Amino acid sequence: MNMRLKQLKRHLFFCGSEHCNGQQVEEVMDAFKEQLVEHSIYKEVKLNKTSCLGLCGNGPFTLVYPEGIWYYNLTPEDVPRIVEEHFIDGEPVEELIMLKLENE
């Protein structure tokens, strides 16, 4: 197995469909990359741009695994808070969450 995969704690999916691409998706992804490097957790989090995730008009958004949390209407300014409060402190940013998948 790839050593990089063994270090992963989270996987973020960003909608890259034509409907969401005009909604600052690249800027939000870049902000995540910057914050992950700044906090030295870039090896623990993988970012991927996907095709349509089915939530058109709510972007830019990201789906965070393994928690199954959908953050929506994101701006680059929201990213430091998500990284610090959710990824580092373990507390998701409730007011930015659209949906939480149920883990049983």
PDB file of C-alpha atoms in Angstrom:
ATOM      1  CA  MET A   1       0.000   0.000   0.000  1.00  0.00           C
ATOM      2  CA  ASN A   2       1.124   3.525  -0.772  1.00  0.00           C
ATOM      3  CA  MET A   3       2.689   5.110   2.349  1.00  0.00           C
ATOM      4  CA  ARG A   4       0.800   8.349   1.685  1.00  0.00           C
ATOM      5  CA  LEU A   5      -2.512   6.525   1.978  1.00  0.00           C
ATOM      6  CA  LYS A   6      -1.551   5.070   5.344  1.00  0.00           C
ATOM      7  CA  GLN A   7      -1.135   8.592   6.749  1.00  0.00           C
ATOM      8  CA  LEU A   8      -4.558   9.839   5.643  1.00  0.00           C
ATOM      9  CA  LYS A   9      -7.061  10.891   8.272  1.00  0.00           C
ATOM     10  CA  ARG A  10      -9.486  12.738   5.997  1.00  0.00           C
ATOM     11  CA  HIS A  11     -10.484  12.854   2.354  1.00  0.00           C
ATOM     12  CA  LEU A  12     -12.188  15.950   0.935  1.00  0.00           C
ATOM     13  CA  PHE A  13     -14.252  15.881  -2.253  1.00  0.00           C
ATOM     14  CA  PHE A  14     -15.022  19.142  -4.068  1.00  0.00           C
ATOM     15  CA  CYS A  15     -17.656  19.392  -6.781  1.00  0.00           C
ATOM     16  CA  GLY A  16     -15.981  20.348 -10.042  1.00  0.00           C
ATOM     17  CA  SER A  17     -19.025  20.208 -12.307  1.00  0.00           C
ATOM     18  CA  GLU A  18     -19.790  23.053 -14.668  1.00  0.00           C
ATOM     19  CA  HIS A  19     -22.457  24.314 -12.241  1.00  0.00           C
ATOM     20  CA  CYS A  20     -20.062  24.601  -9.301  1.00  0.00           C
ATOM     21  CA  ASN A  21     -16.857  25.529 -11.126  1.00  0.00           C
ATOM     22  CA  GLY A  22     -17.977  29.136 -11.397  1.00  0.00           C
ATOM     23  CA  GLN A  23     -18.458  29.329  -7.650  1.00  0.00           C
ATOM     24  CA  GLN A  24     -14.896  29.775  -6.329  1.00  0.00           C
ATOM     25  CA  VAL A  25     -14.189  26.024  -6.095  1.00  0.00           C
ATOM     26  CA  GLU A  26     -10.533  26.483  -7.059  1.00  0.00           C
ATOM     27  CA  GLU A  27     -10.116  29.341  -4.584  1.00  0.00           C
ATOM     28  CA  VAL A  28     -11.607  27.271  -1.766  1.00  0.00           C
ATOM     29  CA  MET A  29      -9.405  24.284  -2.649  1.00  0.00           C
ATOM     30  CA  ASP A  30      -6.336  26.541  -2.710  1.00  0.00           C
ATOM     31  CA  ALA A  31      -7.285  27.940   0.707  1.00  0.00           C
ATOM     32  CA  PHE A  32      -7.503  24.393   2.090  1.00  0.00           C
ATOM     33  CA  LYS A  33      -4.097  23.546   0.615  1.00  0.00           C
ATOM     34  CA  GLU A  34      -2.552  26.639   2.204  1.00  0.00           C
ATOM     35  CA  GLN A  35      -4.087  25.950   5.611  1.00  0.00           C
ATOM     36  CA  LEU A  36      -3.103  22.283   5.581  1.00  0.00           C
ATOM     37  CA  VAL A  37       0.507  23.251   4.865  1.00  0.00           C
ATOM     38  CA  GLU A  38       0.439  26.054   7.437  1.00  0.00           C
ATOM     39  CA  HIS A  39      -0.756  23.620  10.130  1.00  0.00           C
ATOM     40  CA  SER A  40       1.570  20.813   8.948  1.00  0.00           C
ATOM     41  CA  ILE A  41      -1.293  18.367   8.332  1.00  0.00           C
ATOM     42  CA  TYR A  42      -1.094  18.290   4.529  1.00  0.00           C
ATOM     43  CA  LYS A  43       0.000  14.631   4.596  1.00  0.00           C
ATOM     44  CA  GLU A  44      -3.104  13.680   6.575  1.00  0.00           C
ATOM     45  CA  VAL A  45      -5.715  15.162   4.226  1.00  0.00           C
ATOM     46  CA  LYS A  46      -6.322  14.356   0.560  1.00  0.00           C
ATOM     47  CA  LEU A  47      -8.218  16.739  -1.720  1.00  0.00           C
ATOM     48  CA  ASN A  48      -9.995  15.677  -4.892  1.00  0.00           C
ATOM     49  CA  LYS A  49     -12.140  17.546  -7.369  1.00  0.00           C
ATOM     50  CA  THR A  50     -14.989  15.339  -8.600  1.00  0.00           C
ATOM     51  CA  SER A  51     -17.782  15.490 -11.108  1.00  0.00           C
ATOM     52  CA  CYS A  52     -21.274  16.459  -9.937  1.00  0.00           C
ATOM     53  CA  LEU A  53     -22.110  15.454  -6.373  1.00  0.00           C
ATOM     54  CA  GLY A  54     -25.787  16.337  -6.810  1.00  0.00           C
ATOM     55  CA  LEU A  55     -26.096  19.484  -4.695  1.00  0.00           C
ATOM     56  CA  CYS A  56     -26.144  22.050  -7.504  1.00  0.00           C
ATOM     57  CA  GLY A  57     -26.563  25.636  -6.380  1.00  0.00           C
ATOM     58  CA  ASN A  58     -25.096  25.065  -2.909  1.00  0.00           C
ATOM     59  CA  GLY A  59     -21.461  25.421  -3.803  1.00  0.00           C
ATOM     60  CA  PRO A  60     -18.754  25.619  -3.464  1.00  0.00           C
ATOM     61  CA  PHE A  61     -18.981  22.734  -1.061  1.00  0.00           C
ATOM     62  CA  THR A  62     -16.872  19.879   0.197  1.00  0.00           C
ATOM     63  CA  LEU A  63     -17.723  16.434   1.458  1.00  0.00           C
ATOM     64  CA  VAL A  64     -15.400  15.408   4.311  1.00  0.00           C
ATOM     65  CA  TYR A  65     -14.711  11.724   4.928  1.00  0.00           C
ATOM     66  CA  PRO A  66     -14.663   9.687   7.096  1.00  0.00           C
ATOM     67  CA  GLU A  67     -17.155  11.863   8.992  1.00  0.00           C
ATOM     68  CA  GLY A  68     -19.553  12.281   6.059  1.00  0.00           C
ATOM     69  CA  ILE A  69     -19.933  16.019   6.636  1.00  0.00           C
ATOM     70  CA  TRP A  70     -21.032  18.321   3.808  1.00  0.00           C
ATOM     71  CA  TYR A  71     -19.848  21.919   4.210  1.00  0.00           C
ATOM     72  CA  TYR A  72     -21.629  24.261   1.788  1.00  0.00           C
ATOM     73  CA  ASN A  73     -21.591  27.805   0.399  1.00  0.00           C
ATOM     74  CA  LEU A  74     -17.921  27.975   1.357  1.00  0.00           C
ATOM     75  CA  THR A  75     -15.644  30.929   0.838  1.00  0.00           C
ATOM     76  CA  PRO A  76     -11.870  30.937   1.194  1.00  0.00           C
ATOM     77  CA  GLU A  77     -12.410  32.866   4.440  1.00  0.00           C
ATOM     78  CA  ASP A  78     -14.292  29.885   5.961  1.00  0.00           C
ATOM     79  CA  VAL A  79     -11.403  27.491   5.463  1.00  0.00           C
ATOM     80  CA  PRO A  80      -9.086  28.451   8.369  1.00  0.00           C
ATOM     81  CA  ARG A  81     -11.953  27.916  10.781  1.00  0.00           C
ATOM     82  CA  ILE A  82     -12.799  24.469   9.357  1.00  0.00           C
ATOM     83  CA  VAL A  83      -9.169  23.388   9.479  1.00  0.00           C
ATOM     84  CA  GLU A  84      -8.568  24.677  13.000  1.00  0.00           C
ATOM     85  CA  GLU A  85     -11.879  23.789  14.657  1.00  0.00           C
ATOM     86  CA  HIS A  86     -12.772  20.580  12.802  1.00  0.00           C
ATOM     87  CA  PHE A  87      -9.533  19.023  11.561  1.00  0.00           C
ATOM     88  CA  ILE A  88      -7.303  20.028  14.478  1.00  0.00           C
ATOM     89  CA  ASP A  89      -9.689  20.412  17.454  1.00  0.00           C
ATOM     90  CA  GLY A  90     -12.209  17.766  16.321  1.00  0.00           C
ATOM     91  CA  GLU A  91     -15.289  20.015  16.445  1.00  0.00           C
ATOM     92  CA  PRO A  92     -17.134  20.419  13.121  1.00  0.00           C
ATOM     93  CA  VAL A  93     -18.234  23.981  12.293  1.00  0.00           C
ATOM     94  CA  GLU A  94     -22.000  23.504  12.687  1.00  0.00           C
ATOM     95  CA  GLU A  95     -23.199  26.687  10.979  1.00  0.00           C
ATOM     96  CA  LEU A  96     -21.375  25.746   7.758  1.00  0.00           C
ATOM     97  CA  ILE A  97     -22.764  22.193   7.638  1.00  0.00           C
ATOM     98  CA  MET A  98     -25.495  21.328   5.177  1.00  0.00           C
ATOM     99  CA  LEU A  99     -25.699  17.615   5.956  1.00  0.00           C
ATOM    100  CA  LYS A 100     -24.147  14.941   8.160  1.00  0.00           C
ATOM    101  CA  LEU A 101     -24.307  11.372   6.925  1.00  0.00           C
ATOM    102  CA  GLU A 102     -25.409   8.965   9.624  1.00  0.00           C
ATOM    103  CA  ASN A 103     -22.699   6.586  10.826  1.00  0.00           C
ATOM    104  CA  GLU A 104     -24.086   3.482  12.411  1.00  0.00           C
TER     105      GLU A 104
END
